[in-house]
XYZ file of C-alpha atoms in Angstrom:
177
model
C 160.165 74.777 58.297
C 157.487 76.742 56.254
C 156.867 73.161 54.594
C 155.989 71.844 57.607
C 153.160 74.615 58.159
C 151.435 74.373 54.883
C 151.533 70.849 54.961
C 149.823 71.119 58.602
C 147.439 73.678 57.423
C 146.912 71.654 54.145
C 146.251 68.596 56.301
C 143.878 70.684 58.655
C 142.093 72.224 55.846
C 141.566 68.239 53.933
C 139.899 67.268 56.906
C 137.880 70.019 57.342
C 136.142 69.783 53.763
C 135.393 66.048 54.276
C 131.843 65.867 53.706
C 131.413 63.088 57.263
C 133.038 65.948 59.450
C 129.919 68.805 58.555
C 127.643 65.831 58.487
C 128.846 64.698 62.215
C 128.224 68.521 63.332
C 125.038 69.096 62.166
C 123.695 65.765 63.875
C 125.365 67.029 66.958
C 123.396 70.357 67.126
C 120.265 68.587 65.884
C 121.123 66.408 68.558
C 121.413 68.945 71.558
C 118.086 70.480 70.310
C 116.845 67.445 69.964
C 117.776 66.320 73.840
C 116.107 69.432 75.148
C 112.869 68.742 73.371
C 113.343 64.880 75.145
C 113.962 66.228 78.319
C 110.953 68.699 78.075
C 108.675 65.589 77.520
C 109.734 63.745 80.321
C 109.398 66.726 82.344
C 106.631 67.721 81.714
C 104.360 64.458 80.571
C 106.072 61.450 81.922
C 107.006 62.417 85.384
C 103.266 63.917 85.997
C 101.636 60.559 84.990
C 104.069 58.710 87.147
C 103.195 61.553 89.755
C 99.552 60.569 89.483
C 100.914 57.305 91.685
C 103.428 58.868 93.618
C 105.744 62.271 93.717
C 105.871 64.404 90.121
C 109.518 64.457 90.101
C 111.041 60.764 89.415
C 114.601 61.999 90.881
C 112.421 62.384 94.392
C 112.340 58.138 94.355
C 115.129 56.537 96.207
C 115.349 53.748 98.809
C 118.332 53.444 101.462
C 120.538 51.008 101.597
C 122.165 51.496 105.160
C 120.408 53.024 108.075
C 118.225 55.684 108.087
C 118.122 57.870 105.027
C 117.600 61.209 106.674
C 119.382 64.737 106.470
C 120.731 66.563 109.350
C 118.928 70.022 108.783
C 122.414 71.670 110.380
C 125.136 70.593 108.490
C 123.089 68.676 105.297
C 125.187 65.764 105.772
C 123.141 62.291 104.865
C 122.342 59.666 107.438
C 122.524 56.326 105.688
C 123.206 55.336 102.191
C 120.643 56.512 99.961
C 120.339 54.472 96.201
C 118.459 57.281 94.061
C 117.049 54.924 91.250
C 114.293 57.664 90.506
C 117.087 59.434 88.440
C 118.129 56.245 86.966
C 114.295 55.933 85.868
C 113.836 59.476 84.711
C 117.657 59.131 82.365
C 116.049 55.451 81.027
C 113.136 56.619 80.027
C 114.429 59.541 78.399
C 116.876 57.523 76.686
C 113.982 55.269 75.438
C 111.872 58.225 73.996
C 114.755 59.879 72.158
C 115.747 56.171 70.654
C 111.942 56.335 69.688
C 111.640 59.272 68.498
C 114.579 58.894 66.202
C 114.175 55.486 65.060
C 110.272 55.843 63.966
C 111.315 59.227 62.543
C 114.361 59.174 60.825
C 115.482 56.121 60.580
C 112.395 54.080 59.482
C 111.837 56.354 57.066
C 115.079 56.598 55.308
C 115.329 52.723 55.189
C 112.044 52.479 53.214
C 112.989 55.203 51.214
C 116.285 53.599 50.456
C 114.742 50.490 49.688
C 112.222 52.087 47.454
C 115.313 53.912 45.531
C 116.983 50.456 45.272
C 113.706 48.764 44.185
C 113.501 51.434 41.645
C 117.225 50.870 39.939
C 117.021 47.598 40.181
C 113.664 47.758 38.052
C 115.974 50.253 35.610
C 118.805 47.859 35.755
C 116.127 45.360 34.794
C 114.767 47.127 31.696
C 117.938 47.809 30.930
C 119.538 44.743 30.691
C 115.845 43.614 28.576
C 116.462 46.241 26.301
C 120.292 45.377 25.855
C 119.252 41.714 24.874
C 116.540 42.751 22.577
C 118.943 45.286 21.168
C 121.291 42.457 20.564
C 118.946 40.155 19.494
C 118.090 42.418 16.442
C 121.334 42.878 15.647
C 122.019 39.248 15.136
C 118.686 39.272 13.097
C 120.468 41.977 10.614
C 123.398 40.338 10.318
C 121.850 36.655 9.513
C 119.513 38.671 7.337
C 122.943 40.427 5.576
C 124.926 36.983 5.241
C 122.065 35.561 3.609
C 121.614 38.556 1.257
C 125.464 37.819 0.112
C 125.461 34.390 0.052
C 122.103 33.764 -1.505
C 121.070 31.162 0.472
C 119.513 30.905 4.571
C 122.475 30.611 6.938
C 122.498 27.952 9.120
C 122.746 27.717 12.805
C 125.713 29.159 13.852
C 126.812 29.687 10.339
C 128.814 32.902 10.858
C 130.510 33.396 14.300
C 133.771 35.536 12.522
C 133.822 38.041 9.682
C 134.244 35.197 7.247
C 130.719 33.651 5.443
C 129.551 29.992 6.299
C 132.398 28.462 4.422
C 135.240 30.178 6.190
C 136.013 32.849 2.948
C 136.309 36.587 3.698
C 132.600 37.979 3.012
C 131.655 41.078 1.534
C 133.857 43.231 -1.035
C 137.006 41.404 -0.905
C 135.002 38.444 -2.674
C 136.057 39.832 -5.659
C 139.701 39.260 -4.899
């Protein structure tokens, strides 16, 4: 039964110090600060410049659907149905400036900076891969330049693809042999 515990606990404690789960709270507190600042704006900047044609509060707009649209002062009750798209306006545009807001900000950003970062390995995978082949390229130079110190002679193309010399026979010390 105590298995079953630590293995629980275990699990709990795996999942916890996964790096997406921290990652996934932190953008959900940036986010709630983030909505507040978002609402703010709308509050205070978007529904006064739609107020310059109308009301300053976009939740005030709304048509009715059915009948009249008006309250009984008594009991509060509304006459009518009453469609209150001015809070439908004032959650769309919010939704539109945060989207915005983090798009031009964070995202943007981040995608030219990972494309600069992939620009830039690619450009060291490049130089790389030059200095790999030039690397090799000397390397065959030594070793034509080797065979042709032990054999006296040039080698031809291709002369020495094994450890033998341009004949086929074992070059180097074993000539002797």
């Amino acid at each position: 039964m105590s298995e079953k515990k630590v293995s629980l606990l275990e699990g709990f404690k795996a999942f916890l110090m996964r790096g997406n789960v921290i990652d996934l709270a932190v953008a959900v507190v940036i986010g709630a600060a983030f909505t507040n600042i978002v609402n703010a704006v709308v509050k205070g900047i978007i529904n006064p410049l739609v107020g310059a044609f109308g009301t300053q509060d976009l939740d005030n707009y709304s048509s009715c659907l059915q009948g009249p649209c008006t309250t009984d002062p008594k009991t509060g009750e509304m006459d009518g149905i009453e469609i209150l798209w001015g809070s439908v306006l004032s959650a769309t545009l919010s939704f539109l400036i945060t989207a915005a807001v983090v798009y031009f900000l964070m995202v943007l950003p981040m995608a030219k900076y990972l494309a600069r970062r992939a620009a830039m390995q690619a450009a060291k995978e490049g130089v790389r891969e030059t200095i790999e082949v030039s690397e090799l390229e000397v390397l065959k130079e030594i070793r034509d330049a080797l065979v042709a110190q032990r054999t006296g002679g040039a080698p031809g193309p291709g002369a020495v693809d094994g450890p033998g010399g341009a004949d086929g026979t074992a070059a180097g010390p074993r000539e002797g042999r």
